mmCIF file of C-alpha atoms and ligand atoms in Angstrom:
data_model
loop_
_atom_site.group_PDB
_atom_site.id
_atom_site.type_symbol
_atom_site.label_atom_id
_atom_site.label_comp_id
_atom_site.label_asym_id
_atom_site.label_seq_id
_atom_site.Cartn_x
_atom_site.Cartn_y
_atom_site.Cartn_z
ATOM 1 C CA MET A 1 -0.377 -0.176 0.060
ATOM 2 C CA LYS A 2 2.973 2.584 1.175
ATOM 3 C CA PHE A 3 4.634 1.420 -2.609
ATOM 4 C CA LEU A 4 1.515 2.076 -4.349
ATOM 5 C CA ILE A 5 1.140 5.685 -2.084
ATOM 6 C CA THR A 6 4.383 6.168 -3.182
ATOM 7 C CA LEU A 7 3.934 6.232 -6.915
ATOM 8 C CA PHE A 8 0.285 7.548 -6.807
ATOM 9 C CA SER A 9 2.396 11.060 -5.899
ATOM 10 C CA PHE A 10 5.260 10.293 -7.872
ATOM 11 C CA PHE A 11 1.805 10.799 -11.178
ATOM 12 C CA ILE A 12 0.720 13.759 -9.771
ATOM 13 C CA THR A 13 4.426 15.394 -8.596
ATOM 14 C CA THR A 14 4.988 14.688 -12.546
ATOM 15 C CA LEU A 15 1.460 15.543 -13.915
ATOM 16 C CA LEU A 16 2.078 19.169 -12.083
ATOM 17 C CA THR A 17 5.389 19.944 -12.871
ATOM 18 C CA ALA A 18 5.346 17.919 -16.968
ATOM 19 C CA GLN A 19 8.093 20.650 -17.126
ATOM 20 C CA THR A 20 10.796 19.159 -15.275
ATOM 21 C CA MET A 21 12.239 15.404 -16.140
ATOM 22 C CA GLN A 22 13.998 13.348 -13.832
ATOM 23 C CA VAL A 23 16.263 11.122 -14.706
ATOM 24 C CA GLY A 24 18.628 8.337 -13.296
ATOM 25 C CA ILE A 25 21.883 8.722 -13.600
ATOM 26 C CA PHE A 26 24.824 7.355 -12.991
ATOM 27 C CA TYR A 27 22.413 4.308 -13.505
ATOM 28 C CA ASN A 28 22.749 0.488 -12.754
ATOM 29 C CA GLN A 29 26.899 2.215 -12.341
ATOM 30 C CA GLN A 30 26.687 1.001 -8.691
ATOM 31 C CA ILE A 31 29.296 4.038 -7.862
ATOM 32 C CA THR A 32 29.888 4.582 -3.920
ATOM 33 C CA SER A 33 31.639 8.007 -3.674
ATOM 34 C CA TYR A 34 30.754 11.008 -5.833
ATOM 35 C CA THR A 35 31.981 14.585 -6.444
ATOM 36 C CA VAL A 36 29.470 16.870 -6.870
ATOM 37 C CA SER A 37 30.920 20.824 -7.364
ATOM 38 C CA VAL A 38 28.882 23.906 -8.381
ATOM 39 C CA GLN A 39 29.775 25.488 -11.368
ATOM 40 C CA ALA A 40 27.460 27.880 -11.724
ATOM 41 C CA GLY A 41 24.406 29.636 -10.215
ATOM 42 C CA ARG A 42 23.547 29.343 -6.456
ATOM 43 C CA TYR A 43 21.608 25.869 -5.116
ATOM 44 C CA ILE A 44 20.115 25.512 -1.590
ATOM 45 C CA LEU A 45 21.746 22.164 0.280
ATOM 46 C CA GLU A 46 19.469 20.257 2.294
ATOM 47 C CA CYS A 47 19.829 17.039 3.775
ATOM 48 C CA ASP A 48 16.236 14.861 4.872
ATOM 49 C CA GLY A 49 14.312 17.859 3.720
ATOM 50 C CA ASP A 50 15.476 20.230 6.565
ATOM 51 C CA LYS A 51 17.464 23.133 4.470
ATOM 52 C CA TYR A 52 21.545 22.753 5.437
ATOM 53 C CA GLY A 53 22.447 26.200 3.756
ATOM 54 C CA GLU A 54 23.269 28.246 0.314
ATOM 55 C CA TYR A 55 25.953 27.477 -1.646
ATOM 56 C CA LYS A 56 28.044 29.285 -5.027
ATOM 57 C CA SER A 57 30.295 28.709 -7.290
ATOM 58 C CA ASP A 58 33.344 27.231 -6.164
ATOM 59 C CA ASN A 59 32.038 24.213 -3.765
ATOM 60 C CA ILE A 60 33.009 20.552 -3.616
ATOM 61 C CA PHE A 61 30.727 18.404 -1.709
ATOM 62 C CA TYR A 62 32.214 14.424 -1.351
ATOM 63 C CA ILE A 63 29.096 12.513 -1.024
ATOM 64 C CA ASN A 64 29.729 8.760 -0.198
ATOM 65 C CA LEU A 65 27.750 5.767 0.780
ATOM 66 C CA GLN A 66 28.333 4.145 4.238
ATOM 67 C CA ASP A 67 25.927 1.719 6.568
ATOM 68 C CA GLY A 68 23.031 2.541 4.202
ATOM 69 C CA LYS A 69 22.948 6.494 4.984
ATOM 70 C CA ILE A 70 25.294 9.211 2.708
ATOM 71 C CA GLU A 71 27.204 10.486 4.283
ATOM 72 C CA ILE A 72 28.151 14.439 2.859
ATOM 73 C CA ARG A 73 31.217 17.090 3.475
ATOM 74 C CA ASP A 74 31.794 20.188 1.389
ATOM 75 C CA LYS A 75 35.629 21.974 1.967
ATOM 76 C CA ASN A 76 35.010 22.880 5.688
ATOM 77 C CA ASN A 77 32.855 20.597 7.692
ATOM 78 C CA GLN A 78 31.942 17.588 8.031
ATOM 79 C CA ILE A 79 27.495 17.532 7.611
ATOM 80 C CA GLY A 80 26.508 14.277 8.627
ATOM 81 C CA SER A 81 25.100 11.611 6.790
ATOM 82 C CA PHE A 82 21.817 11.418 5.497
ATOM 83 C CA LYS A 83 19.052 8.820 3.671
ATOM 84 C CA LYS A 84 18.334 11.665 1.344
ATOM 85 C CA ILE A 85 20.802 14.576 -0.374
ATOM 86 C CA ALA A 86 19.228 17.389 -2.590
ATOM 87 C CA LEU A 87 21.441 19.829 -4.288
ATOM 88 C CA ASN A 88 18.038 22.185 -5.873
ATOM 89 C CA ASN A 89 18.850 25.131 -7.964
ATOM 90 C CA ALA A 90 17.932 28.330 -7.070
ATOM 91 C CA ASP A 91 18.445 29.929 -10.156
ATOM 92 C CA LYS A 92 17.159 29.331 -13.487
ATOM 93 C CA ASN A 93 20.880 28.182 -15.253
ATOM 94 C CA CYS A 94 22.550 26.308 -12.377
ATOM 95 C CA VAL A 95 24.568 24.308 -13.230
ATOM 96 C CA PHE A 96 27.118 21.332 -11.224
ATOM 97 C CA ALA A 97 29.611 19.022 -12.372
ATOM 98 C CA ILE A 98 29.936 15.670 -10.536
ATOM 99 C CA ARG A 99 32.365 12.732 -10.965
ATOM 100 C CA GLY A 100 32.145 9.244 -9.453
ATOM 101 C CA ILE A 101 35.578 8.149 -7.265
ATOM 102 C CA SER A 102 34.526 4.725 -6.244
ATOM 103 C CA PRO A 103 34.823 3.789 -9.137
ATOM 104 C CA SER A 104 36.036 6.329 -11.558
ATOM 105 C CA THR A 105 34.354 7.462 -13.600
ATOM 106 C CA GLN A 106 35.392 11.661 -16.184
ATOM 107 C CA THR A 107 33.140 15.169 -14.604
ATOM 108 C CA ILE A 108 29.749 15.379 -15.737
ATOM 109 C CA GLU A 109 28.380 18.823 -16.090
ATOM 110 C CA TYR A 110 24.949 18.573 -15.391
ATOM 111 C CA ASP A 111 21.922 21.535 -15.633
ATOM 112 C CA ASP A 112 19.923 22.625 -12.959
ATOM 113 C CA ALA A 113 19.011 19.541 -9.523
ATOM 114 C CA VAL A 114 20.179 16.787 -7.933
ATOM 115 C CA ILE A 115 18.293 13.918 -6.056
ATOM 116 C CA PHE A 116 20.931 11.819 -3.895
ATOM 117 C CA GLU A 117 19.629 8.995 -2.099
ATOM 118 C CA VAL A 118 19.991 5.495 -0.767
ATOM 119 C CA ALA A 119 17.790 2.884 -2.179
ATOM 120 C CA ASP A 120 18.394 -1.319 -1.342
ATOM 121 C CA ASN A 121 21.307 -0.085 -0.187
ATOM 122 C CA LYS A 122 23.112 1.262 -2.738
ATOM 123 C CA LEU A 123 23.411 5.144 -4.014
ATOM 124 C CA LYS A 124 20.332 6.490 -6.396
ATOM 125 C CA VAL A 125 21.231 9.632 -8.197
ATOM 126 C CA ILE A 126 19.003 12.219 -10.128
ATOM 127 C CA ASN A 127 18.831 14.979 -12.491
ATOM 128 C CA HIS A 128 15.820 17.261 -11.670
ATOM 129 C CA VAL A 129 16.204 18.881 -15.009
ATOM 130 C CA ASP A 130 14.118 20.769 -17.169
ATOM 131 C CA LEU A 131 12.319 18.894 -19.721
ATOM 132 C CA GLU A 132 14.099 21.248 -22.364
ATOM 133 C CA LYS A 133 17.440 21.305 -21.550
ATOM 134 C CA TYR A 134 17.261 17.081 -20.767
ATOM 135 C CA ILE A 135 16.014 17.154 -24.410
ATOM 136 C CA ALA A 136 19.074 19.121 -25.264
ATOM 137 C CA GLY A 137 21.119 17.030 -23.920
ATOM 138 C CA VAL A 138 19.846 13.248 -25.546
ATOM 139 C CA ILE A 139 20.165 15.207 -29.135
ATOM 140 C CA GLU A 140 23.569 15.407 -28.181
ATOM 141 C CA ALA A 141 24.491 11.896 -26.614
ATOM 142 C CA GLU A 142 22.509 11.029 -30.048
ATOM 143 C CA GLY A 143 22.113 13.017 -32.432
ATOM 144 C CA GLY A 144 26.034 14.456 -32.950
ATOM 145 C CA TYR A 145 26.944 18.197 -32.683
ATOM 146 C CA GLN A 146 27.930 19.105 -35.379
ATOM 147 C CA ALA A 147 24.980 19.128 -38.047
ATOM 148 C CA PRO A 148 22.019 21.910 -39.281
ATOM 149 C CA ILE A 149 19.627 23.060 -36.699
ATOM 150 C CA GLU A 150 16.876 22.047 -38.541
ATOM 151 C CA TYR A 151 17.923 18.367 -38.319
ATOM 152 C CA TYR A 152 18.887 19.227 -34.586
ATOM 153 C CA LYS A 153 14.915 20.455 -34.589
ATOM 154 C CA ALA A 154 13.755 17.077 -36.236
ATOM 155 C CA GLN A 155 15.691 15.274 -33.715
ATOM 156 C CA ALA A 156 14.559 17.385 -30.696
ATOM 157 C CA VAL A 157 10.729 16.755 -31.774
ATOM 158 C CA LEU A 158 11.810 13.021 -32.603
ATOM 159 C CA ILE A 159 13.351 13.150 -29.246
ATOM 160 C CA ARG A 160 9.970 14.919 -27.484
ATOM 161 C CA THR A 161 7.781 12.271 -28.473
ATOM 162 C CA TYR A 162 9.830 9.728 -26.751
ATOM 163 C CA THR A 163 9.724 11.469 -23.671
ATOM 164 C CA ILE A 164 6.361 11.971 -22.614
ATOM 165 C CA LYS A 165 5.521 9.061 -24.791
ATOM 166 C CA ASN A 166 8.191 7.118 -21.365
ATOM 167 C CA ILE A 167 7.526 9.224 -18.889
ATOM 168 C CA TYR A 168 6.110 6.917 -16.820
ATOM 169 C CA LYS A 169 8.994 4.243 -17.675
ATOM 170 C CA HIS A 170 10.767 4.353 -14.269
ATOM 171 C CA ALA A 171 8.071 5.509 -12.146
ATOM 172 C CA GLU A 172 9.120 2.545 -9.518
ATOM 173 C CA GLU A 173 12.229 3.362 -9.182
ATOM 174 C CA GLY A 174 11.409 7.121 -8.541
ATOM 175 C CA PHE A 175 12.138 8.985 -11.939
ATOM 176 C CA ASN A 176 10.588 8.955 -15.262
ATOM 177 C CA LEU A 177 13.701 7.823 -18.080
ATOM 178 C CA CYS A 178 17.645 6.276 -16.710
ATOM 179 C CA ASP A 179 20.170 7.780 -17.981
ATOM 180 C CA ASN A 180 21.339 4.412 -20.983
ATOM 181 C CA VAL A 181 20.286 3.182 -24.000
ATOM 182 C CA HIS A 182 17.320 1.035 -22.749
ATOM 183 C CA CYS A 183 15.354 4.417 -22.273
ATOM 184 C CA GLN A 184 17.207 7.337 -24.071
ATOM 185 C CA ALA A 185 21.259 8.140 -23.600
ATOM 186 C CA PHE A 186 21.738 10.593 -21.727
ATOM 187 C CA HIS A 187 25.705 11.716 -20.939
ATOM 188 C CA GLY A 188 25.300 15.084 -19.616
ATOM 189 C CA ARG A 189 23.904 18.487 -20.499
ATOM 190 C CA SER A 190 24.279 19.494 -23.896
ATOM 191 C CA GLN A 191 27.443 22.216 -24.482
ATOM 192 C CA ARG A 192 29.188 21.428 -27.178
ATOM 193 C CA ASN A 193 26.443 23.434 -29.766
ATOM 194 C CA PRO A 194 24.390 26.073 -29.203
ATOM 195 C CA GLU A 195 22.237 25.531 -32.515
ATOM 196 C CA ILE A 196 21.647 21.957 -30.629
ATOM 197 C CA TYR A 197 19.054 24.058 -27.356
ATOM 198 C CA THR A 198 18.029 26.920 -29.402
ATOM 199 C CA ALA A 199 16.398 23.570 -31.244
ATOM 200 C CA THR A 200 15.247 22.404 -28.363
ATOM 201 C CA SER A 201 13.329 25.953 -27.819
ATOM 202 C CA LEU A 202 12.218 26.505 -30.566
ATOM 203 C CA THR A 203 9.873 23.459 -31.452
ATOM 204 C CA ALA A 204 9.172 24.030 -26.936
ATOM 205 C CA GLY A 205 6.775 20.978 -26.394
ATOM 206 C CA GLN A 206 6.370 19.943 -30.075
ATOM 207 C CA VAL A 207 5.542 16.211 -30.392
ATOM 208 C CA LEU A 208 3.866 13.921 -32.469
ATOM 209 C CA ILE A 209 0.923 12.041 -33.551
ATOM 210 C CA ASP A 210 -1.145 9.607 -35.237
ATOM 211 C CA LYS A 211 -5.100 10.538 -36.334
ATOM 212 C CA ASP A 212 -6.071 9.064 -33.726
ATOM 213 C CA SER A 213 -4.098 11.421 -31.737
ATOM 214 C CA ILE A 214 -2.352 8.811 -29.883
ATOM 215 C CA LEU A 215 1.583 10.127 -29.193
ATOM 216 C CA VAL A 216 3.752 7.741 -32.165
ATOM 217 C CA MET A 217 6.542 5.568 -31.522
ATOM 218 C CA SER A 218 9.408 8.222 -33.735
ATOM 219 C CA PRO A 219 12.543 5.749 -33.191
ATOM 220 C CA PHE A 220 15.816 6.987 -35.569
ATOM 221 C CA HIS A 221 19.014 5.270 -37.034
ATOM 222 C CA SER A 222 22.293 5.920 -38.061
ATOM 223 C CA SER A 223 21.647 5.787 -41.721
ATOM 224 C CA CYS A 224 19.131 3.241 -43.625
ATOM 225 C CA GLY A 225 21.019 1.892 -46.444
ATOM 226 C CA GLY A 226 19.807 3.270 -49.140
ATOM 227 C CA GLN A 227 15.468 2.780 -47.105
ATOM 228 C CA THR A 228 14.257 2.685 -44.120
ATOM 229 C CA SER A 229 12.705 -0.452 -43.041
ATOM 230 C CA ASN A 230 8.491 -0.846 -41.875
ATOM 231 C CA ALA A 231 8.192 -1.599 -38.449
ATOM 232 C CA GLY A 232 7.591 -4.704 -38.903
ATOM 233 C CA MET A 233 10.388 -5.973 -40.465
ATOM 234 C CA TYR A 234 12.224 -5.339 -37.379
ATOM 235 C CA TRP A 235 9.867 -5.714 -35.180
ATOM 236 C CA GLN A 236 6.756 -7.846 -34.365
ATOM 237 C CA SER A 237 3.427 -5.831 -35.689
ATOM 238 C CA ASP A 238 3.483 -2.895 -38.265
ATOM 239 C CA LEU A 239 2.447 0.739 -37.485
ATOM 240 C CA PRO A 240 0.647 3.523 -39.652
ATOM 241 C CA TYR A 241 3.279 5.006 -39.973
ATOM 242 C CA LEU A 242 6.466 3.296 -40.056
ATOM 243 C CA GLN A 243 6.406 3.245 -43.597
ATOM 244 C CA GLY A 244 9.509 2.342 -45.498
ATOM 245 C CA VAL A 245 10.803 5.071 -47.982
ATOM 246 C CA ILE A 246 13.208 4.792 -50.218
ATOM 247 C CA ASP A 247 15.728 7.315 -49.278
ATOM 248 C CA PRO A 248 18.023 8.592 -52.201
ATOM 249 C CA PHE A 249 19.070 12.075 -49.011
ATOM 250 C CA CYS A 250 21.989 9.100 -46.995
ATOM 251 C CA ASN A 251 23.330 8.310 -50.963
ATOM 252 C CA GLY A 252 26.925 7.739 -49.486
ATOM 253 C CA LEU A 253 27.231 9.198 -46.999
ATOM 254 C CA HIS A 254 29.122 8.240 -44.216
ATOM 255 C CA ASN A 255 27.228 4.578 -42.256
ATOM 256 C CA TYR A 256 25.973 3.584 -46.202
ATOM 257 C CA THR A 257 28.470 -0.118 -46.904
ATOM 258 C CA TRP A 258 29.516 -2.657 -44.257
ATOM 259 C CA GLU A 259 31.268 -5.502 -44.983
ATOM 260 C CA LYS A 260 32.079 -8.152 -42.446
ATOM 261 C CA GLN A 261 33.349 -11.243 -42.911
ATOM 262 C CA ILE A 262 32.940 -14.988 -40.881
ATOM 263 C CA PRO A 263 33.863 -17.878 -41.006
ATOM 264 C CA ILE A 264 32.045 -21.138 -43.264
ATOM 265 C CA SER A 265 32.215 -22.838 -40.557
ATOM 266 C CA ASP A 266 30.839 -20.915 -37.694
ATOM 267 C CA TRP A 267 27.750 -19.671 -40.580
ATOM 268 C CA TYR A 268 26.368 -23.702 -41.215
ATOM 269 C CA SER A 269 26.663 -24.134 -37.885
ATOM 270 C CA PHE A 270 24.499 -21.284 -36.788
ATOM 271 C CA LEU A 271 22.161 -22.652 -39.622
ATOM 272 C CA ARG A 272 22.474 -25.771 -38.214
ATOM 273 C CA SER A 273 21.488 -24.329 -34.190
ATOM 274 C CA MET A 274 18.358 -22.866 -36.371
ATOM 275 C CA GLY A 275 16.533 -26.309 -37.352
ATOM 276 C CA ILE A 276 18.422 -25.503 -40.709
ATOM 277 C CA LYS A 277 19.087 -29.048 -42.178
ATOM 278 C CA GLN A 278 21.059 -28.247 -45.499
ATOM 279 C CA PRO A 279 22.328 -24.936 -44.375
ATOM 280 C CA GLU A 280 25.251 -25.308 -48.086
ATOM 281 C CA ASN A 281 21.729 -24.126 -50.052
ATOM 282 C CA TYR A 282 22.659 -20.529 -47.985
ATOM 283 C CA THR A 283 25.432 -19.229 -49.139
ATOM 284 C CA SER A 284 24.252 -16.656 -51.715
ATOM 285 C CA TYR A 285 21.561 -13.910 -51.376
ATOM 286 C CA THR A 286 21.974 -10.476 -53.401
ATOM 287 C CA ALA A 287 19.773 -8.379 -50.607
ATOM 288 C CA ARG A 288 17.031 -5.544 -53.401
ATOM 289 C CA THR A 289 14.755 -4.328 -50.912
ATOM 290 C CA ARG A 290 14.358 -4.517 -46.981
ATOM 291 C CA GLN A 291 13.301 -7.864 -46.239
ATOM 292 C CA LYS A 292 12.342 -9.706 -42.304
ATOM 293 C CA PHE A 293 12.346 -13.418 -43.879
ATOM 294 C CA TYR A 294 16.068 -15.131 -45.077
ATOM 295 C CA ILE A 295 14.339 -17.802 -44.537
ATOM 296 C CA ASN A 296 10.830 -17.662 -45.130
ATOM 297 C CA ASN A 297 10.252 -21.765 -45.001
ATOM 298 C CA SER A 298 9.479 -23.635 -41.064
ATOM 299 C CA PRO A 299 11.475 -22.910 -39.748
ATOM 300 C CA GLN A 300 11.834 -19.193 -40.010
ATOM 301 C CA VAL A 301 15.275 -17.329 -39.925
ATOM 302 C CA THR A 302 15.439 -12.815 -40.346
ATOM 303 C CA PHE A 303 17.569 -10.641 -40.767
ATOM 304 C CA ARG A 304 17.532 -9.382 -37.372
ATOM 305 C CA GLN A 305 18.259 -12.196 -36.277
ATOM 306 C CA ILE A 306 21.587 -12.777 -38.010
ATOM 307 C CA ARG A 307 22.755 -8.913 -36.954
ATOM 308 C CA GLU A 308 21.910 -9.885 -33.268
ATOM 309 C CA LYS A 309 24.349 -13.044 -34.123
ATOM 310 C CA TYR A 310 26.744 -11.537 -35.523
ATOM 311 C CA GLY A 311 26.764 -8.078 -34.218
ATOM 312 C CA LEU A 312 25.745 -6.609 -37.722
ATOM 313 C CA LYS A 313 25.747 -2.578 -38.515
ATOM 314 C CA SER A 314 22.658 -3.184 -40.038
ATOM 315 C CA SER A 315 19.095 -5.538 -41.283
ATOM 316 C CA PHE A 316 20.731 -5.110 -45.163
ATOM 317 C CA PHE A 317 22.738 -7.123 -46.382
ATOM 318 C CA SER A 318 23.922 -9.275 -49.295
ATOM 319 C CA ILE A 319 25.354 -12.441 -48.941
ATOM 320 C CA SER A 320 28.341 -14.211 -50.781
ATOM 321 C CA LYS A 321 31.235 -16.673 -49.656
ATOM 322 C CA ASN A 322 34.642 -17.277 -50.537
ATOM 323 C CA GLU A 323 37.181 -20.384 -50.632
ATOM 324 C CA THR A 324 37.007 -19.936 -46.436
ATOM 325 C CA GLN A 325 34.684 -17.559 -45.308
ATOM 326 C CA ILE A 326 31.018 -15.952 -45.398
ATOM 327 C CA ILE A 327 30.605 -11.720 -47.132
ATOM 328 C CA PHE A 328 27.997 -10.021 -45.389
ATOM 329 C CA SER A 329 27.783 -7.074 -47.376
ATOM 330 C CA GLY A 330 25.195 -4.448 -45.377
ATOM 331 C CA LYS A 331 24.452 -1.688 -46.403
ATOM 332 C CA GLY A 332 23.249 1.191 -43.592
ATOM 333 C CA TYR A 333 23.692 1.312 -39.429
ATOM 334 C CA GLY A 334 20.897 0.836 -36.877
ATOM 335 C CA HIS A 335 18.087 -1.251 -37.277
ATOM 336 C CA GLY A 336 16.584 1.343 -40.014
ATOM 337 C CA ILE A 337 12.814 2.078 -38.631
ATOM 338 C CA GLY A 338 11.963 5.575 -38.643
ATOM 339 C CA MET A 339 14.365 8.482 -39.516
ATOM 340 C CA CYS A 340 17.875 8.595 -40.640
ATOM 341 C CA GLN A 341 19.641 10.365 -39.435
ATOM 342 C CA ILE A 342 22.387 10.988 -42.207
ATOM 343 C CA GLY A 343 19.616 11.291 -44.482
ATOM 344 C CA ALA A 344 17.775 13.814 -42.037
ATOM 345 C CA MET A 345 20.619 16.356 -41.730
ATOM 346 C CA GLU A 346 21.741 16.288 -45.511
ATOM 347 C CA MET A 347 18.301 17.211 -46.774
ATOM 348 C CA ALA A 348 18.354 20.254 -43.404
ATOM 349 C CA ARG A 349 20.820 21.183 -45.565
ATOM 350 C CA VAL A 350 19.636 21.623 -48.557
ATOM 351 C CA GLY A 351 17.620 23.528 -47.183
ATOM 352 C CA TYR A 352 14.236 21.412 -45.984
ATOM 353 C CA THR A 353 12.866 22.517 -43.271
ATOM 354 C CA TYR A 354 12.089 19.946 -39.898
ATOM 355 C CA VAL A 355 8.596 20.013 -40.492
ATOM 356 C CA ASP A 356 9.510 18.930 -43.822
ATOM 357 C CA ILE A 357 12.155 15.814 -43.227
ATOM 358 C CA ILE A 358 9.522 14.593 -40.049
ATOM 359 C CA HIS A 359 7.059 13.431 -42.686
ATOM 360 C CA PHE A 360 9.393 12.229 -45.378
ATOM 361 C CA TYR A 361 10.141 9.879 -42.793
ATOM 362 C CA PHE A 362 6.884 9.383 -41.223
ATOM 363 C CA GLN A 363 3.694 8.799 -42.498
ATOM 364 C CA GLN A 364 0.436 10.234 -41.346
ATOM 365 C CA VAL A 365 2.091 12.437 -38.279
ATOM 366 C CA ASP A 366 0.455 15.610 -37.540
ATOM 367 C CA MET A 367 2.722 18.182 -34.388
ATOM 368 C CA THR A 368 1.203 19.276 -31.234
ATOM 369 C CA ASP A 369 2.028 20.352 -28.414
ATOM 370 C CA TYR A 370 2.211 17.566 -25.312
ATOM 371 C CA ARG A 371 0.846 20.408 -23.227
ATOM 372 C CA GLU A 372 -2.224 20.298 -24.218
ATOM 373 C CA MET A 373 -2.946 17.249 -24.569
ATOM 374 C CA GLU A 374 -4.777 14.453 -22.649
ATOM 375 C CA LEU A 375 -2.929 12.637 -20.606
ATOM 376 C CA HIS A 376 -4.717 9.060 -21.915
ATOM 377 C CA ARG A 377 -3.170 9.952 -25.312
ATOM 378 C CA TYR A 378 0.101 9.483 -24.053
HETATM 379 ZN ZN1 ZN B 401 15.661 3.307 -19.066
HETATM 380 ZN ZN1 ZN B 402 18.814 6.790 -45.251
#
């Protein structure tokens, strides 16, 4: 019951402050001590709910998990041991830097507030961050930092759509999303290209909905290799707004083609393990269009299974052999569904807008502001 109440109050808080995200950072890293330093703005330190003091830049905290409690000291004093420590931002533009000490990590800068909590004798770190600043951070981690602004705007809309659609993904752990690819990669604040944050601001609130006004799945990948994939070719089933398109924009650019070789004996034993009786019949294939099945009798073998078995860059490839090796000659990098990032960058470079880019890769979608949506349509 207590758990349900916690969960319920989390939902209510999240709804009321939907423009602030709670992101589990250093998720799954099992770090037991950190240093945190104030980089910009004023912070209020709260220990177990009580205000301890105000800090400006040039302050550093040492935080350590000890006997199920969080020990904290600043550069002058031992502050104490607590269950929960919050460094709340008192100004609009506050930045802190954090570094794992045990085990050691790089120093990473984040915007806004940070909370430390103990759960199951582990130290949990949650970044409370403005939603648009979070989106800029994800764009930088997932989308590169040297691209035209219209590409960043398209990327912002897709990442925001995912964020709102999955806002309760980690609710049981007391935050919204984690910082690794289980949700979306988020490696701190965006700081390598100011256009990224400009792009999120200019599209603030915008998300993609389908014809029933429900938030869509909004995937993207590095390169489609000339054609994107129907959702059902790679996932369980098709979606009306995720149908493959012929993409001339990524042609010949980064990640367009790849090749990988494996020993023939390896290939045969893989096919046998999949139930194929005569694997020597399967050494030649020409990929003209994307397909779901490489072998579509019973048993079946999908291109995705082959990709995952051999760590291939994509599931869009031809097969040939020489004396000793099977040769996979492929196109594209990633699952191929939704927006092709390399193609989208090229579209932006030659003058298309982010709205053009989105409608090129997604069918029958509209844009709306999530702050005006009914919640059940998330
Ligand atoms: Zn996650
Ligand atoms: Zn492409």
